[in-house]
XYZ file of C-alpha atoms in Angstrom:
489
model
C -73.690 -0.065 -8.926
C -71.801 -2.048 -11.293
C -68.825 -3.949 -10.739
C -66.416 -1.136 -12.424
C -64.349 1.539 -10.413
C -66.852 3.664 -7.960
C -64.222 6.471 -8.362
C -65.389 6.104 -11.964
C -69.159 6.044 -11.339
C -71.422 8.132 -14.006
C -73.098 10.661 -11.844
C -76.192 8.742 -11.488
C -74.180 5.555 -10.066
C -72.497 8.266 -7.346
C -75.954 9.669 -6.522
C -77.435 6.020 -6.029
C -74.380 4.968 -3.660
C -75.391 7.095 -1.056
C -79.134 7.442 -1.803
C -79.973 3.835 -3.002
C -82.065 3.454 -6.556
C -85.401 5.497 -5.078
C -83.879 8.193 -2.910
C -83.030 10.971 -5.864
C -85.114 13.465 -7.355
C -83.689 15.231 -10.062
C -84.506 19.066 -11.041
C -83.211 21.052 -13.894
C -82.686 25.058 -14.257
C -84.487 26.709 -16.930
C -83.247 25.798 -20.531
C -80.721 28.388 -21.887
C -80.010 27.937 -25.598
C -76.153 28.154 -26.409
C -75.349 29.719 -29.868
C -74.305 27.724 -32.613
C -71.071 25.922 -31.723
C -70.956 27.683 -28.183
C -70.297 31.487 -26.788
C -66.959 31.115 -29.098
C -68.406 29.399 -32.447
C -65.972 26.759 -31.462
C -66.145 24.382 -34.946
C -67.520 20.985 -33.787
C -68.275 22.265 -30.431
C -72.039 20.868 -31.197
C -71.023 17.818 -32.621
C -69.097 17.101 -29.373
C -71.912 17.916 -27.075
C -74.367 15.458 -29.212
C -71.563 12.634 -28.722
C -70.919 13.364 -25.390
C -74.947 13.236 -24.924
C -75.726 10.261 -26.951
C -72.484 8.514 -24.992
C -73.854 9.027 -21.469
C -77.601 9.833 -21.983
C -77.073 13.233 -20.196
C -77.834 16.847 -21.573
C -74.771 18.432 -18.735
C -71.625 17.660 -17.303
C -74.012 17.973 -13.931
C -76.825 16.258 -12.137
C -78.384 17.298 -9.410
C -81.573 17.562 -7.663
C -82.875 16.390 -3.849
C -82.192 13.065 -2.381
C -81.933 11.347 1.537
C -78.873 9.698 2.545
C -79.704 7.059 5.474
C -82.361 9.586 7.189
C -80.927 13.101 5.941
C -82.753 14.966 3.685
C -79.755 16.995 0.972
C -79.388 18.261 -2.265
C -77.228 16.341 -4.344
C -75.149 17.385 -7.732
C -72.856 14.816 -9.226
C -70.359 15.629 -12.119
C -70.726 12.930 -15.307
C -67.077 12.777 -16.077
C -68.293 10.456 -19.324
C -70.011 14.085 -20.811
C -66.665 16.346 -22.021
C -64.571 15.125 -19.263
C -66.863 16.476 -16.580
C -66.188 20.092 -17.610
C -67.733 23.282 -16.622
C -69.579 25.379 -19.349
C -72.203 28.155 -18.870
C -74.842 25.700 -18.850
C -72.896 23.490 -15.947
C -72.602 26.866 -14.272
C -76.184 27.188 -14.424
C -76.593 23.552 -12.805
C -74.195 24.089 -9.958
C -75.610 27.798 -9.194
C -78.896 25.850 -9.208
C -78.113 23.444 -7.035
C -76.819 25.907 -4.429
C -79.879 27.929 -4.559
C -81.853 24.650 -4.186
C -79.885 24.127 -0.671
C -80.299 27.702 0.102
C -84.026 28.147 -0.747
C -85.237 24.627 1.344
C -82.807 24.900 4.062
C -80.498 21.551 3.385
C -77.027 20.778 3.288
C -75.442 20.380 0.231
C -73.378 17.079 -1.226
C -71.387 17.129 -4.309
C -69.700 14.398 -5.668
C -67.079 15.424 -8.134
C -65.576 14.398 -11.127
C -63.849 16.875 -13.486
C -61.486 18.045 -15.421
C -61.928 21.453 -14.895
C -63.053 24.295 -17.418
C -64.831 23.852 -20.553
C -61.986 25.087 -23.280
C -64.429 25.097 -25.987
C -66.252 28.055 -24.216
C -62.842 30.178 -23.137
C -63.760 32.859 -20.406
C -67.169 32.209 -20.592
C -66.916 28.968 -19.042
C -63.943 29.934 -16.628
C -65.728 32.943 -14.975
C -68.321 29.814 -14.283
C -66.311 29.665 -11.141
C -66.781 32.725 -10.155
C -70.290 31.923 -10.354
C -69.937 28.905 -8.315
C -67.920 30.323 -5.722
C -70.375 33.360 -5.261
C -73.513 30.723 -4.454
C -71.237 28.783 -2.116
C -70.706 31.556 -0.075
C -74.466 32.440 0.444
C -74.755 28.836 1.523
C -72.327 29.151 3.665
C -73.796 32.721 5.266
C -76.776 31.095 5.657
C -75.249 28.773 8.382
C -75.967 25.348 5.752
C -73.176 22.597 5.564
C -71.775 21.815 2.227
C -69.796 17.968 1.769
C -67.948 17.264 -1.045
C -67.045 13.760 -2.169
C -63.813 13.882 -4.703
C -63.660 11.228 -7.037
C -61.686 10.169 -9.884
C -60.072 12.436 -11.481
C -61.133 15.858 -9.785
C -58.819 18.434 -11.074
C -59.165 22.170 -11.770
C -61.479 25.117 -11.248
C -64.138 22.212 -10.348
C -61.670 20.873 -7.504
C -60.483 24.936 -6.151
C -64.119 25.440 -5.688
C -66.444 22.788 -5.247
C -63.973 20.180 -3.788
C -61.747 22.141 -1.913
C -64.155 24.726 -0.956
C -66.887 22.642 0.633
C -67.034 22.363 4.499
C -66.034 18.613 4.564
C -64.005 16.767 2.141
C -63.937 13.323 1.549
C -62.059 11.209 -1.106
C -62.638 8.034 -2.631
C -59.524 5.621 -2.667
C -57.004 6.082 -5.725
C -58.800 8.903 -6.634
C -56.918 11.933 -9.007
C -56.863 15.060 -7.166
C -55.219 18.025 -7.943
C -55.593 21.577 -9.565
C -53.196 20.189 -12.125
C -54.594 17.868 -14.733
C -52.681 15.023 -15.629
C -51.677 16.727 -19.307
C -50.579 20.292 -17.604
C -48.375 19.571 -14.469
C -44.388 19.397 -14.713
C -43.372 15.914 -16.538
C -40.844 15.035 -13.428
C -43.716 15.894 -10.807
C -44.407 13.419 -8.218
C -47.899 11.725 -8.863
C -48.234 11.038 -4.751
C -49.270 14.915 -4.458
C -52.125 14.395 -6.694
C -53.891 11.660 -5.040
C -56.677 11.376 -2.641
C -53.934 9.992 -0.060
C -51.176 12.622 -1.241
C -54.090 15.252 -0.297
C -54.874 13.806 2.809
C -51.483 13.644 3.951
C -51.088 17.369 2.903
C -53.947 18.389 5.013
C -56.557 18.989 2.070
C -58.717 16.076 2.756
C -60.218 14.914 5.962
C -60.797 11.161 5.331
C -59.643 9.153 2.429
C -63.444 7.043 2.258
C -63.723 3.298 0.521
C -67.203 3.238 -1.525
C -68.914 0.656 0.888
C -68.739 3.140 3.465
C -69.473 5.840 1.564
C -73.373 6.196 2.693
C -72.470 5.140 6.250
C -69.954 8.343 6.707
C -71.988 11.081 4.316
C -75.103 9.714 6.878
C -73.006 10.667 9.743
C -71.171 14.164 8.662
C -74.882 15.000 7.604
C -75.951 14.254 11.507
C -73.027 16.195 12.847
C -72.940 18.784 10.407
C -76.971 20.121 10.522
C -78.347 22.578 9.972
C -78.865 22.548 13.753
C -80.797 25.138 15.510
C -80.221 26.279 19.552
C -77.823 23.264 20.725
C -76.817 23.391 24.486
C -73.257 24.124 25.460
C -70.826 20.882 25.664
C -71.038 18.785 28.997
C -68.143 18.761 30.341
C -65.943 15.128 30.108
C -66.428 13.479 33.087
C -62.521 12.389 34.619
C -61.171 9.689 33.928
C -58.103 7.807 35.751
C -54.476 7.763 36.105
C -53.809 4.134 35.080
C -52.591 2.129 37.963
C -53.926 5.015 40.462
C -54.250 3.981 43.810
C -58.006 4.499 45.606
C -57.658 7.646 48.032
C -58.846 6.845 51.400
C -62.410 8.511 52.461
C -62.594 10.232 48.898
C -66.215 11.064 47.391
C -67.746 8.697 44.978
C -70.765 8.918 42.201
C -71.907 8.585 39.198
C -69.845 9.977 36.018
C -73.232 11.933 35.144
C -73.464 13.617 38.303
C -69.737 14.631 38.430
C -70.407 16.194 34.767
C -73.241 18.280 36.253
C -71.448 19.495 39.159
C -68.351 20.740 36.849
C -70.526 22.230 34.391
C -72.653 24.373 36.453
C -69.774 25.638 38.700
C -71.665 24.939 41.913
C -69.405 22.413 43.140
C -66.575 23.408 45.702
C -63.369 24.990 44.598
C -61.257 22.410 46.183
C -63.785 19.374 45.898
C -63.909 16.927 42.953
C -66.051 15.120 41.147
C -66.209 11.519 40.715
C -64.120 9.295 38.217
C -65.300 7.704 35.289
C -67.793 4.664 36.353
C -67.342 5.708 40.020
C -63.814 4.531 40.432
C -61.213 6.328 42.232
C -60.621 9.629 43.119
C -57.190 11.161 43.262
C -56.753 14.248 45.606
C -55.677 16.967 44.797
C -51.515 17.581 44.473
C -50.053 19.225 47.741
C -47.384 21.617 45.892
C -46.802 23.264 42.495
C -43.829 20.542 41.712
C -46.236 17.658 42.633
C -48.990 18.943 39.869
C -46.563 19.336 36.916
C -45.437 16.036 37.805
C -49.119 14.564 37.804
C -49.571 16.400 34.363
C -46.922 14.999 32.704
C -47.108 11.278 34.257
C -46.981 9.059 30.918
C -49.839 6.859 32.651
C -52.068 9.901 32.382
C -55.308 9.281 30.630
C -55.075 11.562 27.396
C -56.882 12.743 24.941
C -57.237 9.920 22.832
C -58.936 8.312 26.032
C -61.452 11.519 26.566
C -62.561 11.576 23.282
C -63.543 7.974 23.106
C -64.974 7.746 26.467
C -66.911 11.597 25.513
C -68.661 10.643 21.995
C -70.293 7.697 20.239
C -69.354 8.379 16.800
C -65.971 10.892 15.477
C -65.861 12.368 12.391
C -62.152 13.886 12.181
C -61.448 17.063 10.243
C -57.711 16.880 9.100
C -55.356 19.083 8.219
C -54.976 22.883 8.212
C -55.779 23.691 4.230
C -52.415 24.868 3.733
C -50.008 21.761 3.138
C -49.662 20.593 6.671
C -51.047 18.216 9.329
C -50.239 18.041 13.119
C -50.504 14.705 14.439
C -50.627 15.775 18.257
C -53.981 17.567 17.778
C -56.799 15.731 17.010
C -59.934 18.210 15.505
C -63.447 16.937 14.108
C -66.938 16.858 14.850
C -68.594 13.555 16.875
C -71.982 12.685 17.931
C -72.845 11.983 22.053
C -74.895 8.953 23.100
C -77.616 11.302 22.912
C -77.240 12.402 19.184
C -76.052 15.949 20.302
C -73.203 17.230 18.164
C -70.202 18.405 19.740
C -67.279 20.028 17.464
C -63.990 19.069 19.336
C -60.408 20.347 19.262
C -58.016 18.431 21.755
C -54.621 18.570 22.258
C -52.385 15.359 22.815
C -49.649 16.142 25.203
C -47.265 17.350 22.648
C -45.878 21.281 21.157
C -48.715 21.748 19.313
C -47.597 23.181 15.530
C -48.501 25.877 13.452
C -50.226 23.407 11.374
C -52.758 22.587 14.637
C -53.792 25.649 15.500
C -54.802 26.484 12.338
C -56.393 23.791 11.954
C -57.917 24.577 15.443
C -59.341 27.448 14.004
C -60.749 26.356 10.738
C -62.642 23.870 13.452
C -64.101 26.549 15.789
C -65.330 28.552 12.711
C -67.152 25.764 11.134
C -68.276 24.867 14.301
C -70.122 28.613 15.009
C -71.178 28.622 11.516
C -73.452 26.233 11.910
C -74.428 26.447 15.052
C -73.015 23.748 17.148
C -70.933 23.782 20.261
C -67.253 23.547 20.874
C -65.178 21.158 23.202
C -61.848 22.264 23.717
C -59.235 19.424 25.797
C -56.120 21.510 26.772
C -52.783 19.515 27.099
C -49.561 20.705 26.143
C -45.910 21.682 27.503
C -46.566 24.763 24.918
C -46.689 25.814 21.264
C -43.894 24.142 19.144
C -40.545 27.087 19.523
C -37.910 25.203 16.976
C -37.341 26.733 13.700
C -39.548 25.072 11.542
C -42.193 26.362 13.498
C -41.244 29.858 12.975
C -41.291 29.446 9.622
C -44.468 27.877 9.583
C -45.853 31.053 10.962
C -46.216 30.255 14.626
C -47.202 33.546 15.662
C -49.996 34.181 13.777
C -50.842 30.440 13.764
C -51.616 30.902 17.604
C -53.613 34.315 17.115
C -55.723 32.713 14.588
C -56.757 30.703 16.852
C -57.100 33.249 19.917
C -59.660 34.947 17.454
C -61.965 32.700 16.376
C -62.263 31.171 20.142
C -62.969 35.159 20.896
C -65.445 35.605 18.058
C -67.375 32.011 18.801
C -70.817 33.060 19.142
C -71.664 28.991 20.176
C -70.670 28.243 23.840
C -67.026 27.011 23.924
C -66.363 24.671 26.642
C -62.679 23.708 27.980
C -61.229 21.093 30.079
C -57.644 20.752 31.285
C -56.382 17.400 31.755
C -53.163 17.953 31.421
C -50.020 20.173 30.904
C -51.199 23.774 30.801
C -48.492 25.260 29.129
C -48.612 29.092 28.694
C -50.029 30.824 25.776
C -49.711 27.320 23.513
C -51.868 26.023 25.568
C -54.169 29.150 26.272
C -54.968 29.638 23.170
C -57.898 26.821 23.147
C -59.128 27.667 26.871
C -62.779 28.877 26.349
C -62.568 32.634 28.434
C -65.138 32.146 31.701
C -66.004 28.045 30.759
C -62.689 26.438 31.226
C -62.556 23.219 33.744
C -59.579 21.185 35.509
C -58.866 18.087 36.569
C -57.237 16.788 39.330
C -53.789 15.480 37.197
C -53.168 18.847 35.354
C -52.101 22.095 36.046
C -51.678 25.721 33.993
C -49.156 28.214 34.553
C -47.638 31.080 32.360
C -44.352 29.694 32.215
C -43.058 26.016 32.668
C -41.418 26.085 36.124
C -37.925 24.916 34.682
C -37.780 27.702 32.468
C -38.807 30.341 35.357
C -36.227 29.156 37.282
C -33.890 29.499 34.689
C -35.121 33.227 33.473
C -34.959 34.448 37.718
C -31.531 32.794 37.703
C -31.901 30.312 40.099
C -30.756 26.850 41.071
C -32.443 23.614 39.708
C -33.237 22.885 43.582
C -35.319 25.821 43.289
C -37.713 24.492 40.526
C -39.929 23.241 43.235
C -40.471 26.586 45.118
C -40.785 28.252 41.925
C -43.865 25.770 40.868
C -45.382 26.937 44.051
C -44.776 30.819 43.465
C -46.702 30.558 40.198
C -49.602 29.024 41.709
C -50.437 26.617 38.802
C -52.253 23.844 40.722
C -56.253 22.700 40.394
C -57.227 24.415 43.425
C -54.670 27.621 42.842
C -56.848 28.021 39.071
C -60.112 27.889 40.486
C -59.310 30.045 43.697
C -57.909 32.792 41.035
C -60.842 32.534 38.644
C -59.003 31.434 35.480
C -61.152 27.867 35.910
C -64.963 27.115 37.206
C -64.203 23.777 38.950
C -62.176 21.231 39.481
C -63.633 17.597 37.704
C -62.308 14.231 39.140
């Protein structure tokens, strides 16, 4: 690569920084003559194309062909800004629907690294229904259960950005990076630039990972791991516990090894009041006497949460962010990761807070990717409930959360859940895999927060405590009704 701006790589420079000089092979559709000066007899439409050609060396605004990236066999197209500004004509369509049946036909993923401005104007309709084109053979790939990556660089605007950018599975964005369906020369004068940046999208929820070029391979290698195509994976282990910082060790209690606890919990053999060990055989905490003393183990801020789970559950995380419709929600954390033992796990975990609108959608659009391709879910359920203020309301709450109950229904992978924490009512439901849910020994579920049934049946704050019990919300009281398999740490 030279020195210059890897957002403004040729196409060939972005195919070699993930593939190295060697790794590329390119292929070419069948030649398709335009007419003189184009479908519209644009004058100087020729003339342009020969500059544009002699300029860059390329015959298309596209490259593509088959490559490896670190040990992953793909099928690369990259856009070559320098030829017409990157624009799609018919003969670009032809590339790109090309490239997609490439994937399709040997079985591979498919990375794109984009650079355009959008539609060819020289070729009017004829090169806008391109996209048509290009959205039709993405959604074959994507029916045939195959992974498609985009990389956005600089600028990526347009019909080539509201189809392949912001239609591929993944999306990843090189720093400073233009992004935006608005071109610099056709948005409002007094509009804010921010929005049309790799980091405006990210913050907006459009792009997972805002990606510097040196770690460009590194991170395409990994999604490509995660992402497959992956063929009969085993259900998610369940976490092994972790503990309560600061927990004292419980006299006589059980210990083991984290593997065996995991076992135990995910075959359902174990007792219904018995626990499994901690994580590296430390402490066991029993199990709370009375509803009030679970709720108050659930929401003890020393708690291990989900942050914790996650890291101590997966080698490698590769975050999905953002729910593809303007919004993020920082207190659940969504992605794919890769176990110790290279098994891919899909995750969706919430972090003790109301989870928003914006999280359970993007919840969903996790679980669907997830059973698209074939790989297993890991739910971690902890909140007091879905976000109730306002804002939420208008964010669509409602059918925010039955998005969500869907696509856990409609999961054709297995879909495993563990509570370690607040259960709180249909919020917290929603992500609780029907007949493969787990507890732990610090959380609890219930339909209603005890407070608030207290308050609904009228009755004193003294009663809170008898209330918790009437509800029957603790470890033991889930597994005994059959709402949970076992009981983990």
């Amino acid at each position: 690569m030279p020195d210059a701006d890897p957002a403004r790589a040729t196409a060939r420079e972005a195919i070699a920084l993930l593939t190295g000089a060697t790794g590329f092979t390119e292929h070419r559709p069948p030649p398709r003559p335009l007419p003189p000066d184009g479908p519209l007899g644009w004058s100087g439409y020729d003339a342009a194309r020969e500059r544009a050609s002699a300029r860059t060396g390329e015959e298309e605004s596209v490259v593509y062909g088959t490559g490896v990236v670190g040990d992953r066999a793909c099928v690369l197209l990259s856009f070559e800004f320098g030829f017409l500004g990157g624009s799609l004509g018919r003969n670009t369509g032809d590339r790109l629907v090309a490239a997609y049946g490439l994937a399709l036909t040997r079985r591979l993923p498919l990375v794109a690294l984009v650079a355009t401005g959008g539609s060819r104007m020289q070729e009017g309709m004829v090169a806008l229904t391109q996209l048509q084109r290009v959205a039709a053979a993405s959604t074959r790939l994507r029916a045939a259960g195959l992974p498609q990556i985009a990389v956005v660089r600089d600028p990526t605007t347009g019909g080539g950005w509201a189809t392949v950018g912001a239609g591929a599975d993944v999306v990843l964005a090189l720093p400073g990076a233009q992004v935006g369906f608005a071109g610099s020369r056709v948005r409002p004068p007094d509009a804010d630039p921010y929005a049309y940046s790799a980091e405006g999208q990210f913050a907006a929820g459009q792009v997972d990972a805002v990606v510097p070029a040196d770690e460009l391979a590194a991170t395409v290698t990994q999604w490509l791991r995660a992402l497959g195509p992956h063929e009969d994976l085993p259900a998610a282990p369940v976490p092994r516990a972790l503990p309560t910082a600061g927990a004292e060790p419980t006299a006589g209690a059980s210990t083991g090894s984290a593997a065996g606890a995991g076992t135990e919990a995910a075959s359902g053999t174990g007792s219904a009041a018995g626990t499994g060990s901690a994580a590296g055989g430390g402490a066991v905490a029993p199990l709370p006497g009375t509803g009030r003393e679970a709720v108050a183990r659930a929401r003890d801020p020393r708690r291990p949460r989900a942050e914790a789970y996650l890291a101590d559950y997966f080698a490698v995380r590769l975050p999905l962010h953002g729910d593809r419709s303007g919004a993020t929600d920082p207190g659940l954390l969504c992605g794919l990761g890769l176990r110790a033992d290279e098994q891919p796990v899909a995750y969706v975990a919430q972090c003790g807070t109301p989870t928003r609108p914006a999280g359970y959608r993007a919840a969903a659009r996790t679980i669907r990717l997830a059973d698209r391709l074939g790989v297993p879910v890991l739910t971690l359920v902890d909140t007091p409930g879905a976000a109730n203020d306002a804002e939420a309301e208008r964010a669509g709450a409602g059918a925010a959360i039955a998005d969500t109950f869907a696509a856990i229904a409609a999961a054709r992978v297995p879909v495993t859940t563990l509570v370690m924490g607040e259960g709180g009512s249909g919020g917290a439901l929603a992500l609780a895999a029907p007949e493969n849910t787990h507890v732990t020994v610090d959380s609890y579920f219930s339909v209603i927060a005890p407070e608030l049934a207290a308050a609904i049946l009228k009755r004193p704050p003294s009663e809170t405590g008898a209330t918790a019990d009437q509800l029957r919300l603790r470890p033991q009281d889930l597994v005994e009704l059959g709402f949970a398999l076992s009981i983990v740490g």
